[in-house]
Amino acid sequence: MDAQLKRGLLDICVLAAIKSEDSYGYKIIKDMKPYIELSESTLYTILKRLESANMLTVRTAEHDGRLRKYYHITKTGLRRIEDFKKEWSEIFSIYRFVTKGDDTHE
């Protein structure tokens, strides 16, 4: 898969993982695991990128005597998910065009 496309898809997946509630690194990886494998190093790179883009915020809270970073999606992050949904229908149309006539496009 094209690296740029994969990067964008992973960003959307991470935003979707924290869409409903604030979360932390290990839980994000665990929640995504049934759908996609993601290493800790990749996740934290994505989280930093999304924070820099104002798509999420970070707060630190104590949990079991340790500090844990919790990530919260912002309005910008929610808009990015909605934009992706609109873009996806166009991407899927392109996919259907490219695979028309193939037996493997379903």
JSON list of C-alpha atoms in Angstrom, two decimals:
[
{"chain": "A", "resi": 1, "resn": "MET", "atom": "CA", "xyz": [0.00, 0.00, 0.00]},
{"chain": "A", "resi": 2, "resn": "ASP", "atom": "CA", "xyz": [1.17, 3.52, -0.74]},
{"chain": "A", "resi": 3, "resn": "ALA", "atom": "CA", "xyz": [2.87, 4.91, 2.39]},
{"chain": "A", "resi": 4, "resn": "GLN", "atom": "CA", "xyz": [1.08, 8.27, 2.21]},
{"chain": "A", "resi": 5, "resn": "LEU", "atom": "CA", "xyz": [-2.33, 6.62, 1.86]},
{"chain": "A", "resi": 6, "resn": "LYS", "atom": "CA", "xyz": [-1.60, 4.23, 4.73]},
{"chain": "A", "resi": 7, "resn": "ARG", "atom": "CA", "xyz": [-0.45, 7.12, 6.92]},
{"chain": "A", "resi": 8, "resn": "GLY", "atom": "CA", "xyz": [-3.71, 8.97, 6.32]},
{"chain": "A", "resi": 9, "resn": "LEU", "atom": "CA", "xyz": [-5.78, 5.88, 7.02]},
{"chain": "A", "resi": 10, "resn": "LEU", "atom": "CA", "xyz": [-3.93, 5.20, 10.27]},
{"chain": "A", "resi": 11, "resn": "ASP", "atom": "CA", "xyz": [-4.52, 8.80, 11.38]},
{"chain": "A", "resi": 12, "resn": "ILE", "atom": "CA", "xyz": [-8.25, 8.36, 10.80]},
{"chain": "A", "resi": 13, "resn": "CYS", "atom": "CA", "xyz": [-8.24, 5.03, 12.67]},
{"chain": "A", "resi": 14, "resn": "VAL", "atom": "CA", "xyz": [-6.58, 6.61, 15.71]},
{"chain": "A", "resi": 15, "resn": "LEU", "atom": "CA", "xyz": [-9.06, 9.50, 15.68]},
{"chain": "A", "resi": 16, "resn": "ALA", "atom": "CA", "xyz": [-11.93, 7.01, 15.44]},
{"chain": "A", "resi": 17, "resn": "ALA", "atom": "CA", "xyz": [-10.50, 5.06, 18.40]},
{"chain": "A", "resi": 18, "resn": "ILE", "atom": "CA", "xyz": [-10.82, 8.12, 20.65]},
{"chain": "A", "resi": 19, "resn": "LYS", "atom": "CA", "xyz": [-13.99, 9.53, 19.08]},
{"chain": "A", "resi": 20, "resn": "SER", "atom": "CA", "xyz": [-16.36, 8.26, 21.77]},
{"chain": "A", "resi": 21, "resn": "GLU", "atom": "CA", "xyz": [-14.18, 8.70, 24.84]},
{"chain": "A", "resi": 22, "resn": "ASP", "atom": "CA", "xyz": [-10.75, 9.86, 25.94]},
{"chain": "A", "resi": 23, "resn": "SER", "atom": "CA", "xyz": [-8.21, 7.09, 25.79]},
{"chain": "A", "resi": 24, "resn": "TYR", "atom": "CA", "xyz": [-4.53, 6.25, 26.34]},
{"chain": "A", "resi": 25, "resn": "GLY", "atom": "CA", "xyz": [-1.91, 4.54, 24.23]},
{"chain": "A", "resi": 26, "resn": "TYR", "atom": "CA", "xyz": [-2.23, 0.92, 25.32]},
{"chain": "A", "resi": 27, "resn": "LYS", "atom": "CA", "xyz": [-6.05, 1.04, 25.14]},
{"chain": "A", "resi": 28, "resn": "ILE", "atom": "CA", "xyz": [-5.98, 2.62, 21.68]},
{"chain": "A", "resi": 29, "resn": "ILE", "atom": "CA", "xyz": [-3.76, -0.21, 20.42]},
{"chain": "A", "resi": 30, "resn": "LYS", "atom": "CA", "xyz": [-5.99, -2.80, 22.09]},
{"chain": "A", "resi": 31, "resn": "ASP", "atom": "CA", "xyz": [-9.17, -1.28, 20.65]},
{"chain": "A", "resi": 32, "resn": "MET", "atom": "CA", "xyz": [-7.70, -1.18, 17.15]},
{"chain": "A", "resi": 33, "resn": "LYS", "atom": "CA", "xyz": [-6.18, -4.68, 17.27]},
{"chain": "A", "resi": 34, "resn": "PRO", "atom": "CA", "xyz": [-9.22, -6.53, 15.84]},
{"chain": "A", "resi": 35, "resn": "TYR", "atom": "CA", "xyz": [-9.00, -4.27, 12.77]},
{"chain": "A", "resi": 36, "resn": "ILE", "atom": "CA", "xyz": [-5.35, -3.32, 12.32]},
{"chain": "A", "resi": 37, "resn": "GLU", "atom": "CA", "xyz": [-1.99, -4.04, 13.93]},
{"chain": "A", "resi": 38, "resn": "LEU", "atom": "CA", "xyz": [-0.23, -0.95, 15.21]},
{"chain": "A", "resi": 39, "resn": "SER", "atom": "CA", "xyz": [3.06, -0.76, 17.08]},
{"chain": "A", "resi": 40, "resn": "GLU", "atom": "CA", "xyz": [3.54, 1.57, 20.03]},
{"chain": "A", "resi": 41, "resn": "SER", "atom": "CA", "xyz": [6.20, 3.56, 18.20]},
{"chain": "A", "resi": 42, "resn": "THR", "atom": "CA", "xyz": [3.90, 4.07, 15.21]},
{"chain": "A", "resi": 43, "resn": "LEU", "atom": "CA", "xyz": [0.99, 5.04, 17.47]},
{"chain": "A", "resi": 44, "resn": "TYR", "atom": "CA", "xyz": [2.97, 7.65, 19.40]},
{"chain": "A", "resi": 45, "resn": "THR", "atom": "CA", "xyz": [4.25, 9.18, 16.15]},
{"chain": "A", "resi": 46, "resn": "ILE", "atom": "CA", "xyz": [0.64, 9.44, 14.94]},
{"chain": "A", "resi": 47, "resn": "LEU", "atom": "CA", "xyz": [-0.55, 10.90, 18.25]},
{"chain": "A", "resi": 48, "resn": "LYS", "atom": "CA", "xyz": [2.14, 13.60, 18.13]},
{"chain": "A", "resi": 49, "resn": "ARG", "atom": "CA", "xyz": [1.24, 14.43, 14.53]},
{"chain": "A", "resi": 50, "resn": "LEU", "atom": "CA", "xyz": [-2.48, 14.67, 15.37]},
{"chain": "A", "resi": 51, "resn": "GLU", "atom": "CA", "xyz": [-1.76, 16.83, 18.39]},
{"chain": "A", "resi": 52, "resn": "SER", "atom": "CA", "xyz": [0.36, 19.17, 16.26]},
{"chain": "A", "resi": 53, "resn": "ALA", "atom": "CA", "xyz": [-2.52, 19.40, 13.78]},
{"chain": "A", "resi": 54, "resn": "ASN", "atom": "CA", "xyz": [-4.92, 20.33, 16.63]},
{"chain": "A", "resi": 55, "resn": "MET", "atom": "CA", "xyz": [-6.98, 17.19, 16.04]},
{"chain": "A", "resi": 56, "resn": "LEU", "atom": "CA", "xyz": [-6.52, 16.01, 19.60]},
{"chain": "A", "resi": 57, "resn": "THR", "atom": "CA", "xyz": [-5.45, 17.30, 22.97]},
{"chain": "A", "resi": 58, "resn": "VAL", "atom": "CA", "xyz": [-3.49, 15.56, 25.70]},
{"chain": "A", "resi": 59, "resn": "ARG", "atom": "CA", "xyz": [-3.91, 15.60, 29.44]},
{"chain": "A", "resi": 60, "resn": "THR", "atom": "CA", "xyz": [-1.94, 13.78, 32.08]},
{"chain": "A", "resi": 61, "resn": "ALA", "atom": "CA", "xyz": [-3.63, 12.05, 35.00]},
{"chain": "A", "resi": 62, "resn": "GLU", "atom": "CA", "xyz": [-2.47, 9.70, 37.71]},
{"chain": "A", "resi": 63, "resn": "HIS", "atom": "CA", "xyz": [-3.56, 6.08, 37.39]},
{"chain": "A", "resi": 64, "resn": "ASP", "atom": "CA", "xyz": [-2.41, 3.39, 39.85]},
{"chain": "A", "resi": 65, "resn": "GLY", "atom": "CA", "xyz": [0.37, 5.66, 41.08]},
{"chain": "A", "resi": 66, "resn": "ARG", "atom": "CA", "xyz": [1.69, 6.40, 37.58]},
{"chain": "A", "resi": 67, "resn": "LEU", "atom": "CA", "xyz": [1.13, 9.27, 35.22]},
{"chain": "A", "resi": 68, "resn": "ARG", "atom": "CA", "xyz": [-0.81, 8.37, 32.10]},
{"chain": "A", "resi": 69, "resn": "LYS", "atom": "CA", "xyz": [-1.47, 10.52, 29.02]},
{"chain": "A", "resi": 70, "resn": "TYR", "atom": "CA", "xyz": [-5.09, 10.66, 27.92]},
{"chain": "A", "resi": 71, "resn": "TYR", "atom": "CA", "xyz": [-5.98, 11.78, 24.41]},
{"chain": "A", "resi": 72, "resn": "HIS", "atom": "CA", "xyz": [-9.15, 13.72, 23.56]},
{"chain": "A", "resi": 73, "resn": "ILE", "atom": "CA", "xyz": [-10.45, 14.37, 20.06]},
{"chain": "A", "resi": 74, "resn": "THR", "atom": "CA", "xyz": [-11.11, 18.01, 19.16]},
{"chain": "A", "resi": 75, "resn": "LYS", "atom": "CA", "xyz": [-13.71, 19.53, 16.84]},
{"chain": "A", "resi": 76, "resn": "THR", "atom": "CA", "xyz": [-10.99, 19.63, 14.17]},
{"chain": "A", "resi": 77, "resn": "GLY", "atom": "CA", "xyz": [-10.43, 15.89, 14.64]},
{"chain": "A", "resi": 78, "resn": "LEU", "atom": "CA", "xyz": [-14.15, 15.17, 14.42]},
{"chain": "A", "resi": 79, "resn": "ARG", "atom": "CA", "xyz": [-14.36, 17.23, 11.22]},
{"chain": "A", "resi": 80, "resn": "ARG", "atom": "CA", "xyz": [-11.46, 15.22, 9.80]},
{"chain": "A", "resi": 81, "resn": "ILE", "atom": "CA", "xyz": [-13.40, 11.99, 10.39]},
{"chain": "A", "resi": 82, "resn": "GLU", "atom": "CA", "xyz": [-16.48, 13.47, 8.66]},
{"chain": "A", "resi": 83, "resn": "ASP", "atom": "CA", "xyz": [-14.34, 14.68, 5.74]},
{"chain": "A", "resi": 84, "resn": "PHE", "atom": "CA", "xyz": [-12.82, 11.20, 5.45]},
{"chain": "A", "resi": 85, "resn": "LYS", "atom": "CA", "xyz": [-16.29, 9.63, 5.24]},
{"chain": "A", "resi": 86, "resn": "LYS", "atom": "CA", "xyz": [-17.15, 11.93, 2.33]},
{"chain": "A", "resi": 87, "resn": "GLU", "atom": "CA", "xyz": [-13.80, 11.25, 0.63]},
{"chain": "A", "resi": 88, "resn": "TRP", "atom": "CA", "xyz": [-14.19, 7.51, 1.09]},
{"chain": "A", "resi": 89, "resn": "SER", "atom": "CA", "xyz": [-17.21, 7.29, -1.17]},
{"chain": "A", "resi": 90, "resn": "GLU", "atom": "CA", "xyz": [-15.11, 8.86, -3.96]},
{"chain": "A", "resi": 91, "resn": "ILE", "atom": "CA", "xyz": [-12.20, 6.51, -3.22]},
{"chain": "A", "resi": 92, "resn": "PHE", "atom": "CA", "xyz": [-14.57, 3.53, -3.29]},
{"chain": "A", "resi": 93, "resn": "SER", "atom": "CA", "xyz": [-15.98, 4.68, -6.65]},
{"chain": "A", "resi": 94, "resn": "ILE", "atom": "CA", "xyz": [-12.43, 4.80, -8.03]},
{"chain": "A", "resi": 95, "resn": "TYR", "atom": "CA", "xyz": [-11.79, 1.31, -6.64]},
{"chain": "A", "resi": 96, "resn": "ARG", "atom": "CA", "xyz": [-14.95, -0.01, -8.32]},
{"chain": "A", "resi": 97, "resn": "PHE", "atom": "CA", "xyz": [-13.86, 1.55, -11.62]},
{"chain": "A", "resi": 98, "resn": "VAL", "atom": "CA", "xyz": [-10.36, 0.07, -11.40]},
{"chain": "A", "resi": 99, "resn": "THR", "atom": "CA", "xyz": [-11.67, -3.39, -10.54]},
{"chain": "A", "resi": 100, "resn": "LYS", "atom": "CA", "xyz": [-14.68, -3.50, -12.88]},
{"chain": "A", "resi": 101, "resn": "GLY", "atom": "CA", "xyz": [-14.66, -6.75, -14.76]},
{"chain": "A", "resi": 102, "resn": "ASP", "atom": "CA", "xyz": [-12.41, -8.43, -12.19]},
{"chain": "A", "resi": 103, "resn": "ASP", "atom": "CA", "xyz": [-13.80, -11.39, -10.31]},
{"chain": "A", "resi": 104, "resn": "THR", "atom": "CA", "xyz": [-11.96, -10.31, -7.15]},
{"chain": "A", "resi": 105, "resn": "HIS", "atom": "CA", "xyz": [-13.50, -6.85, -6.63]},
{"chain": "A", "resi": 106, "resn": "GLU", "atom": "CA", "xyz": [-16.20, -7.98, -4.20]}
]
